[in-house]
Short mmCIF file of C-alpha atoms in Angstrom, two decimals:
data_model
loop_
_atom_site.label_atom_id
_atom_site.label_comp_id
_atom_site.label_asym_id
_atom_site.label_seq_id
_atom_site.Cartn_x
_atom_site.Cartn_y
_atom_site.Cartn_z
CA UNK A 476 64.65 95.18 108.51
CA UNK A 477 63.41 97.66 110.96
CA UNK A 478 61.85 100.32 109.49
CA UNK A 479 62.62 102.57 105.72
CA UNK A 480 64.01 106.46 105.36
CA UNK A 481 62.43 107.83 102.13
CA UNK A 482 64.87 108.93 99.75
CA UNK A 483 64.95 112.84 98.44
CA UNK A 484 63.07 111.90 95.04
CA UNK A 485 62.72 108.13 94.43
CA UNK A 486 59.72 108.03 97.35
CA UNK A 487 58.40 111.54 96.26
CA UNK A 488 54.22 110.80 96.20
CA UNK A 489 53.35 114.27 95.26
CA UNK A 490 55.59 115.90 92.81
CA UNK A 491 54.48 119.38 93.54
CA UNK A 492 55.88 119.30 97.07
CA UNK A 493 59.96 120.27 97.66
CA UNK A 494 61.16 117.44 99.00
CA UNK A 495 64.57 117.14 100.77
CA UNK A 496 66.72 114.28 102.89
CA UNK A 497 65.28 112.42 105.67
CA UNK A 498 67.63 114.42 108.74
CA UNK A 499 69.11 111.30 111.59
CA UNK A 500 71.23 111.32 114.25
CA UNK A 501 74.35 109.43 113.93
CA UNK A 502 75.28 107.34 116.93
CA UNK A 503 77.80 105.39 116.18
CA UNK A 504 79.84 104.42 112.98
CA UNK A 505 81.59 100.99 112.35
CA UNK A 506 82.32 98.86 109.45
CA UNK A 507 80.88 100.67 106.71
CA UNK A 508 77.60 101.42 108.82
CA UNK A 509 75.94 104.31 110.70
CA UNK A 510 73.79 103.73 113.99
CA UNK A 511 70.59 106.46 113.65
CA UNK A 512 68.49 107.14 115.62
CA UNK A 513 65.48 109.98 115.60
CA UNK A 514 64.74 110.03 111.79
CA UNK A 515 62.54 113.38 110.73
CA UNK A 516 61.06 114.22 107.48
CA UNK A 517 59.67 117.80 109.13
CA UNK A 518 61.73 120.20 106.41
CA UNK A 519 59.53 118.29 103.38
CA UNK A 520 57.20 120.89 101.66
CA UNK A 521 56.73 124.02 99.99
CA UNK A 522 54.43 126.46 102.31
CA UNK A 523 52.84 124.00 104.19
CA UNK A 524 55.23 121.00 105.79
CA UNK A 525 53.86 117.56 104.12
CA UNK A 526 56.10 114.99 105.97
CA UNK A 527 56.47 111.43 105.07
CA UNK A 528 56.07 108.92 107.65
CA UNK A 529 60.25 107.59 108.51
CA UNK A 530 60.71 104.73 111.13
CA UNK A 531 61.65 106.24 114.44
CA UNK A 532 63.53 103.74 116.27
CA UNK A 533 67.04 103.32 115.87
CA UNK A 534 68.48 101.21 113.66
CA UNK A 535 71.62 100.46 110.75
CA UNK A 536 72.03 102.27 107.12
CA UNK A 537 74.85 102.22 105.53
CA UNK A 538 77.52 104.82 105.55
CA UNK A 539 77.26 105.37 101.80
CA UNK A 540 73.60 106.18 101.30
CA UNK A 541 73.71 109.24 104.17
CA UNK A 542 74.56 112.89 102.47
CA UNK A 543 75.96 115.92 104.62
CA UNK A 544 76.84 119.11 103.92
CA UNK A 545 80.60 119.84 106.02
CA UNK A 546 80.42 123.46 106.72
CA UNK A 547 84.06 124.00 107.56
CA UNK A 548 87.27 124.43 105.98
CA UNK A 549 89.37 122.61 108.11
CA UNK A 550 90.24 118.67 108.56
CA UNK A 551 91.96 117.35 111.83
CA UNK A 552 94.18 113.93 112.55
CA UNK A 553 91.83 113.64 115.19
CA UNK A 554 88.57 114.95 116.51
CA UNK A 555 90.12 117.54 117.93
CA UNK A 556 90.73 121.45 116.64
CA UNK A 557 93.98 121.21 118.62
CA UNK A 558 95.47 118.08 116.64
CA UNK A 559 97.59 118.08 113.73
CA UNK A 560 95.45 119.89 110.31
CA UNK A 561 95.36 117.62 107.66
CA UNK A 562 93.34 120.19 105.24
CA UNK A 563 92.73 123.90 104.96
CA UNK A 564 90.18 125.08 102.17
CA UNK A 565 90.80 128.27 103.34
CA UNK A 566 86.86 130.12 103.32
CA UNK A 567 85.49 127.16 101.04
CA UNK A 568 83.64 124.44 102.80
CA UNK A 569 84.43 120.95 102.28
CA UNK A 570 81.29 119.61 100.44
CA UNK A 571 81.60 123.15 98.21
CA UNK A 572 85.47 121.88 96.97
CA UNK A 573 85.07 118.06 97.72
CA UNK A 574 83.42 115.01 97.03
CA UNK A 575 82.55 112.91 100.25
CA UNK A 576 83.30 108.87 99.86
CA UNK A 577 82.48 107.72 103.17
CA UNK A 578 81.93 108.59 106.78
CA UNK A 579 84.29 106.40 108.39
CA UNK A 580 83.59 107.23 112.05
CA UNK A 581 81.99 109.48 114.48
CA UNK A 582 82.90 111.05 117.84
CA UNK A 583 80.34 113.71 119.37
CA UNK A 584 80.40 116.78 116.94
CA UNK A 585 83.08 115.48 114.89
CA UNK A 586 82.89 113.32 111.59
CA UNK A 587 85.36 111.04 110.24
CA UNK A 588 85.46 111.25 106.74
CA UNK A 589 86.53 110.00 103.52
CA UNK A 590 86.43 112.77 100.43
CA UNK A 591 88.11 113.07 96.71
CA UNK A 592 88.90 117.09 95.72
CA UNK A 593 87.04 118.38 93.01
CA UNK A 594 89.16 120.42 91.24
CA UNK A 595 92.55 119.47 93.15
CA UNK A 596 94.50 121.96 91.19
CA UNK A 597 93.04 125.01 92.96
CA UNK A 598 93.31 123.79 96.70
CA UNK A 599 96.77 123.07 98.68
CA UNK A 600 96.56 120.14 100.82
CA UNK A 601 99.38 120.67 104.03
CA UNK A 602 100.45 117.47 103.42
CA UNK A 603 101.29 115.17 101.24
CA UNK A 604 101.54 118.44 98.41
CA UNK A 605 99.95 115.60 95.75
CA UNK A 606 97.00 114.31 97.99
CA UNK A 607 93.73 114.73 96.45
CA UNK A 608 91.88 112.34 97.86
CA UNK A 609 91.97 111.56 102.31
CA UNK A 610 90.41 111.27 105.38
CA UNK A 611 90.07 114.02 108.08
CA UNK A 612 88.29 114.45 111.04
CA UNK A 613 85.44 117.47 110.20
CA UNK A 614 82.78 119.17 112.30
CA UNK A 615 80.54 121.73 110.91
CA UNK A 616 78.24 119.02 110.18
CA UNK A 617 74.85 119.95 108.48
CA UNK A 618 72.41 117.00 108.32
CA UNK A 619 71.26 118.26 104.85
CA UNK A 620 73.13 118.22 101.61
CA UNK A 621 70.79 120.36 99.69
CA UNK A 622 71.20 123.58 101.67
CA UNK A 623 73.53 125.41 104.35
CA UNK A 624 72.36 125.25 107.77
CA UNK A 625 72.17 127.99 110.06
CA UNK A 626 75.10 127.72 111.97
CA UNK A 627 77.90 129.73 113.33
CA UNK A 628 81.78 129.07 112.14
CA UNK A 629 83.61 126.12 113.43
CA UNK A 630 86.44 127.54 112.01
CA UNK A 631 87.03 130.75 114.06
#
């Protein structure tokens, strides 16, 4: 082992202070695994910023313990906006109508991911008309989970 990322709550020292998710860089994705690099704990706090120390180096975690926020609509056969749409959520984001399972893969911007529909009765998948469950290529990525970051629209 390398180095540790605190978690949100379980390595909280001071209850008083807001803590959120260690924010990474993902580098590369492969077998279950994410490649990180430049680990930050700078958004911990309430008025005053109270980070906790996080390794810095790069290193392996595994795909299952990272949490994103997706703040688009739209899911791709490839990472590509041009490429065929697997899912439209119309003005909902992805993490507000879905639960994510796994990132699978990575390619610059884009995130390939694994997510179950929350809900599946209110959404229209383009294809098959019965999926509820899939994996789509996303962008709109938001290294925290808790909150929306301030981003424009992938999706215009």
């Amino acid at each position: 082992m390398l180095g540790t990322l605190p978690t949100t709550r379980g390595d909280a020292p001071d209850p008083t202070i807001d803590y959120y998710s260690v924010t990474f860089d993902v580098t590369e994705a492969r077998d279950g695994w994410l490649k990180i690099k430049n680990a930050s704990d700078d958004k911990t706090g309430n008025d005053q910023p109270r980070p906790r120390p996080v390794y810095q180096g790069a290193g392996w975690v595994e795909a299952s313990d990272a949490r994103i926020g997706i703040q688009s609509a739209r899911g791709y056969a490839r990472p590509d906006a041009g490429s065929e749409r697997i899912l439209d959520l119309g003005s909902d984001w992805l993490t507000e109508r879905a639960a994510l399972r796994g990132i699978v893969a990575c390619d610059g911007d884009w995130l390939l991911l694994d997510y179950e529909m929350r809900n599946s009765d209110k959404f229209e998948p383009l294809a098959p008309k019965d999926r509820t469950q899939g994996r789509a290529w996303f962008r709109g990525i938001c290294s925290s989970s808790e909150t929306t970051c301030d981003m424009p629209s992938v999706d215009k």
